[in-house]
Structure formats: structure tokens, C-alpha cells
Coordinates of C-alpha atoms in Angstrom, one line a residue:
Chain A
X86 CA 0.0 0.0 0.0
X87 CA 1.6 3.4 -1.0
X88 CA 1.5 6.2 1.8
X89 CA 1.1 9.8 1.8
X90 CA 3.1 11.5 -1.1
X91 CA 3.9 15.0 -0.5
X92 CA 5.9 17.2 -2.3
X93 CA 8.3 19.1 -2.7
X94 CA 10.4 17.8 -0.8
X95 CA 11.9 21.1 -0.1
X96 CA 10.7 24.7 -0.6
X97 CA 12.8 27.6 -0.5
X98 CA 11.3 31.3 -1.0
X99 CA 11.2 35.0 -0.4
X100 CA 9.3 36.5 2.2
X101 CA 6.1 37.8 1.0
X102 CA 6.2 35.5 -2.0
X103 CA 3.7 32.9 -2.4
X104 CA 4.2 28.7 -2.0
X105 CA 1.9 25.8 -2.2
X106 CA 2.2 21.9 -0.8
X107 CA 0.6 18.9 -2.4
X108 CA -0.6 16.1 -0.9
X109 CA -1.9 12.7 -1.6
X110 CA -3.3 10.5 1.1
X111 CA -3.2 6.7 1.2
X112 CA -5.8 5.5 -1.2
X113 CA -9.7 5.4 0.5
X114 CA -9.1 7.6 3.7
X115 CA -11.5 9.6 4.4
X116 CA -9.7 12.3 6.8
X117 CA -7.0 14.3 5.9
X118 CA -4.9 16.6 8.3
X119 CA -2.3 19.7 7.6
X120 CA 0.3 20.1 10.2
X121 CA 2.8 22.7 11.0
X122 CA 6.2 21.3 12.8
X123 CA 9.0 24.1 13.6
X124 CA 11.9 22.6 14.8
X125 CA 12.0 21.3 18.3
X126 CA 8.2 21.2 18.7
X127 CA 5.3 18.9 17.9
X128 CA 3.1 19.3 15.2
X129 CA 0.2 21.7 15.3
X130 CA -2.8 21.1 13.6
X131 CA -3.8 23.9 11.0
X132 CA -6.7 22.4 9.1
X133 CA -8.5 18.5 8.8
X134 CA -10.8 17.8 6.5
X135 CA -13.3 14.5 6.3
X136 CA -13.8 13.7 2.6
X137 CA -13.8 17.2 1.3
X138 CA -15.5 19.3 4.0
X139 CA -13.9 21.5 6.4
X140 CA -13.7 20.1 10.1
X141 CA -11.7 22.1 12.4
X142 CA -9.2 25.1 10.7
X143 CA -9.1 27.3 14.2
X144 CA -5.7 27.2 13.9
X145 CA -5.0 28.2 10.4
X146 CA -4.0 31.6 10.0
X147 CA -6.8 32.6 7.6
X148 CA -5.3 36.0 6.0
X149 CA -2.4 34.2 4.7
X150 CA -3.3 30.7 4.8
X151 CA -5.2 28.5 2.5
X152 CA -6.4 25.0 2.0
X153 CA -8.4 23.1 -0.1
X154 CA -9.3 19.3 -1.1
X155 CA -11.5 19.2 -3.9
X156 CA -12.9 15.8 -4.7
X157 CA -12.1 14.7 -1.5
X158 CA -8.9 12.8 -2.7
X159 CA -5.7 15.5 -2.9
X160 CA -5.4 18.4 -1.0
X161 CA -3.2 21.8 -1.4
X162 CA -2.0 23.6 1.0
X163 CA -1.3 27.8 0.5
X164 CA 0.9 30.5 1.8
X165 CA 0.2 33.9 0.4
X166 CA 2.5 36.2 1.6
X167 CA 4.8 34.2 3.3
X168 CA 6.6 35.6 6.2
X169 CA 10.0 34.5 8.0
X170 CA 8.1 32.8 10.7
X171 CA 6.3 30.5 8.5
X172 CA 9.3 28.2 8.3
X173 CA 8.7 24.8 9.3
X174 CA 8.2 21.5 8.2
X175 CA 4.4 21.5 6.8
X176 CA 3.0 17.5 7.2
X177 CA 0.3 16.2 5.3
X178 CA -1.4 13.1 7.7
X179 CA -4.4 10.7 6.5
X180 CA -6.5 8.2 8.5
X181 CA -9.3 5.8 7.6
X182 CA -11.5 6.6 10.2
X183 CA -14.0 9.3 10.2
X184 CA -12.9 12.0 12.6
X185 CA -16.8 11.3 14.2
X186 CA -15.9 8.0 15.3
X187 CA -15.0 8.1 19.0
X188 CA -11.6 10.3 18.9
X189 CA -9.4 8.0 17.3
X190 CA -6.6 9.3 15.9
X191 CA -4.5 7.0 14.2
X192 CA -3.0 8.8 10.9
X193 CA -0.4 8.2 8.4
X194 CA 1.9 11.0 7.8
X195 CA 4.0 11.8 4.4
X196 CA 7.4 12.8 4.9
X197 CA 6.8 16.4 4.9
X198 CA 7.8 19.7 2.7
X199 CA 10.3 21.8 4.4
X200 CA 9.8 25.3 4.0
X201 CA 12.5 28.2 4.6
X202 CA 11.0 31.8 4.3
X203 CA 14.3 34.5 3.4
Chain B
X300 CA -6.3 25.5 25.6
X301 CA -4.9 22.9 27.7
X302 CA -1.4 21.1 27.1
X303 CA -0.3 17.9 27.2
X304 CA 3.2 17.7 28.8
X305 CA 6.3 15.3 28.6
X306 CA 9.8 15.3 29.7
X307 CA 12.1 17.0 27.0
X308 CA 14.4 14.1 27.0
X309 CA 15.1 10.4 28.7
X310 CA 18.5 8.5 28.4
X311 CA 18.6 4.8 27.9
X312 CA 20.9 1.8 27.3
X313 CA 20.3 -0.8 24.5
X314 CA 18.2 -3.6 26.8
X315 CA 16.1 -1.5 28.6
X316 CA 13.2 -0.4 29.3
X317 CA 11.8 2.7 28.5
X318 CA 8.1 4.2 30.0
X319 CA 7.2 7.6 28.9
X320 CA 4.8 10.1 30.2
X321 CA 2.0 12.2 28.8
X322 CA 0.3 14.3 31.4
X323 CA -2.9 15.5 29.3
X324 CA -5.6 16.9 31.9
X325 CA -8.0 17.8 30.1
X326 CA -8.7 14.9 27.7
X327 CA -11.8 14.7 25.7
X328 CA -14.4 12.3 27.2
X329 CA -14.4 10.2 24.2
X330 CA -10.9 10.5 22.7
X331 CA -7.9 7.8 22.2
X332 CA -4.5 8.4 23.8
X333 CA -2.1 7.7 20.7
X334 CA 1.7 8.3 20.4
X335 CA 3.8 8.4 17.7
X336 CA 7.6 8.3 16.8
X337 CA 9.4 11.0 14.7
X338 CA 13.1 10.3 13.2
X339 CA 14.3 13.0 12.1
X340 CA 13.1 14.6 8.1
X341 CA 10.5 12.0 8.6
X342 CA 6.6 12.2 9.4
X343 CA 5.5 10.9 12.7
X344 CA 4.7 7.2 12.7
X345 CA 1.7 5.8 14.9
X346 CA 3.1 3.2 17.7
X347 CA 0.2 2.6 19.6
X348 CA -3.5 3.7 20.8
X349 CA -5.6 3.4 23.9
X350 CA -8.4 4.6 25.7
X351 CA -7.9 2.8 29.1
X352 CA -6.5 0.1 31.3
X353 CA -3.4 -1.3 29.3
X354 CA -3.0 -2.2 25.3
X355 CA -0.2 -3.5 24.0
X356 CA 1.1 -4.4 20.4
X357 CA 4.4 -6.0 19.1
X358 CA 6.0 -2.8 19.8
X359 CA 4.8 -1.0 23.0
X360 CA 2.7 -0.8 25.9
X361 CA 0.1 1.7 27.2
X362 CA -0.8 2.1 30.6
X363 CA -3.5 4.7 31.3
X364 CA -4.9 5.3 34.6
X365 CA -8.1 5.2 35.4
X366 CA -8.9 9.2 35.4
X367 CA -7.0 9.0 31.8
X368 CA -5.1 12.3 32.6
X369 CA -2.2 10.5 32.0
X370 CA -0.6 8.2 30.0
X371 CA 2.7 6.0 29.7
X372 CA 4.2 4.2 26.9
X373 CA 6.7 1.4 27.4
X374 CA 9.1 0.3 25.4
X375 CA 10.4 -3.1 26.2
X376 CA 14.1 -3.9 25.5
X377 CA 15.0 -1.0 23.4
X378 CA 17.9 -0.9 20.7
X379 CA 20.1 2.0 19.3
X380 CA 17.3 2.0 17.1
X381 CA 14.8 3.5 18.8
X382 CA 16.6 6.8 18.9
X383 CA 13.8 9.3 17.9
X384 CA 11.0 12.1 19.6
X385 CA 7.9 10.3 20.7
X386 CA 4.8 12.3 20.9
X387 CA 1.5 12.0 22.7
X388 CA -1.4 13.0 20.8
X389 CA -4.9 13.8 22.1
X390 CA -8.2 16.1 21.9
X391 CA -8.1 18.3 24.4
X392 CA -11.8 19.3 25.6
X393 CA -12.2 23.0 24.2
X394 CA -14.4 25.4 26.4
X395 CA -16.8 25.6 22.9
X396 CA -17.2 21.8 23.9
X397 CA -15.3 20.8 20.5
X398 CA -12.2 19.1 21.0
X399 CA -8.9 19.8 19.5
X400 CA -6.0 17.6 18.4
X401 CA -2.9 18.7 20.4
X402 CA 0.6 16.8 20.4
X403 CA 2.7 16.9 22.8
X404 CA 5.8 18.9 23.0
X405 CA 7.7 15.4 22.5
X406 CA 10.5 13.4 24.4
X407 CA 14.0 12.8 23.0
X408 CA 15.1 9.3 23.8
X409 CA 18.2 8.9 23.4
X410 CA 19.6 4.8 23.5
X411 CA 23.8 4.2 24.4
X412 CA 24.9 1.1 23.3

């Protein structure tokens, strides 16, 4: 089974440029999660999405950030401007159980797309 | 917004055993304890879930008491291998009544031969 491709891989911009993640979640998941991770701390959740509805995106900085998953399969993920402390390590996470079901939170994350803001 | 809590870092020999905390007051009533291992310029990767008493899978233990403001994950016999940040993840009960996913801030382990 393939798991969740992100990419890129690595992103390297200007601040008040734009930028934009892709991410694919293992095949028939229903629940995909963005995460921000700056170094040394945990990720922290900026936007989850159950098929291709909008769950919970308190924490996603709204007049600069973006998502979107249409068709409920791939999602993007948008920076517009950046600024300098946008740099992290932005994960993509899926999981095959509706986020309704009983709190479970068992995901799959890809690798990541590390970002570095100039 | 409540926090869940672990020790920065533990040291360990190759042999061991390891049990890590999660201090996470303010749980949601219906939500999992799950951790998760991080090597480094890698995503997390799920070890093991729970909601109470014990579970335990080829890999760890969990041991969650019965108020379930805590947790601990065991690692039997670790190896150099297990060198990585392991996080606890929960829903924290929001005042709105909605939950939010929060990890942890994460514990280095760190396994000597």
C-alpha cells in the first residue's frame, strides 16, 4: 500500500512570496490533516478535512493561509504572503476513520515539505 | 487550551526499558491516547493507541490510569534504534465543547549502546 506522497520535498522562498504543498493521502481515507512542525516542537494542527469538507481550521492563520481538497482525494495547501516565521516543516497526515468516530486518531503522515522563508 | 506535557528528554541503554509520560488533563471524554515516533526529516509514525487500562502491540505498551489524565508508553528492551522524539497525541476538551487535536511537545530518547 503506498502512503502519503507529498511534495516538494523542499521549498525555498522570499518573504512575502507565495508557495503551495501537495498532498496525496493513502488510497480510500477519508480524513486528511495539515500540520505545522517548527523545529523542536510537535506538530500543530492547521486544518482537517473529512472527505472534502472542512472540520476544524481554528488554527489556520486565515489571512495568509489556504487549503483546499476538492474531490475529496488531494489536498493543497497555500501560503500567500509568506513571512519569515512561516518556516517549518508542513505534514500532510491521513487516516481511515471518520474523525466522528470516537476520537481515534491513528493517521499516516508523508514525509513532509520543508519550508525556509528568506 | 490545555497542554499535554512530557519530559524533554530520557536516556537509555540498549536492553532497557523505557516508559514515557503524557500528562494531558483535560482529555476529551471520548478520545484515544495515541503516540507516535518522529526520526528526524521524517513524518511521525503511529506506535500505539488506547483509551484505558493497558494495550499492548508488538511494539509498546500503554498504561492509562483510570482518570486517563495520563498516559505511559513502554518500550520493552529498546535498541540504538529506537533513537527518535515520541509524541503523545490527544483532543483536548475546548471550552466551545469541540475538541482539539494537540501533540505533545515530544520526548527525545536517546539509546547508548
Amino acid at each position: 500500500e503506498a502512503g502519503v506522497a507529498q511534495s516538494p520535498r523542499y521549498k525555498i522562498i522570499e518573504k512575502r512570496q507565495s508557495v503551495a504543498f501537495w498532498c496525496n493521502p493513502i488510497s480510500g481515507h477519508a480524513t486528511l490533516y495539515w500540520y505545522q512542525q517548527i523545529l523542536g516542537q510537535g506538530p500543530k494542527l492547521l486544518i482537517q478535512f473529512q472527505n472534502n469538507g472542512v472540520v476544524d481550521d481554528s488554527q489556520l492563520p486565515k489571512d495568509r493561509f489556504s487549503a483546499e481538497r476538492l474531490k475529496g482525494v488531494d489536498s493543497t495547501l497555500k501560503i500567500q504572503p509568506a513571512k519569515l516565521e512561516d518556516s517549518a516543516v508542513y505534514l500532510c497526515a491521513s487516516s481511515p476513520r471518520p474523525f466522528r468516530l470516537a476520537g481515534s486518531y491513528e493517521q499516516y503522515f508523508g514525509p513532509g515539505t520543508r519550508l525556509t522563508v528568506t | 487550551l490545555a497542554k499535554t506535557t512530557q519530559p524533554i528528554s530520557m536516556d537509555s541503554y540498549e536492553g532497557q526499558e523505557v516508559n514515557i509520560t503524557c500528562s494531558h488533563n483535560n482529555i476529551a471524554t471520548n478520545d484515544y491516547i495515541t503516540w507516535y515516533q518522529q526520526f528526524p526529516s521524517q513524518g511521525p509514525r503511529f506506535i500505539i493507541q488506547g483509551y484505558k487500562t493497558k494495550v499492548t502491540n508488538e511494539v509498546a505498551s500503554l498504561f492509562i490510569p483510570a482518570d486517563r489524565k495520563s498516559s505511559t508508553l513502554s518500550l520493552p528492551r529498546v535498541s540504538l534504534s529506537d533513537t527518535a522524539v515520541y509524541y503523545c497525541l490527544v483532543g483536548d476538551r475546548r471550552d466551545t465543547g469541540r475538541r482539539a487535536l494537540t501533540f505533545g511537545s515530544g520526548t527525545r530518547l536517546q539509546v547508548q549502546p
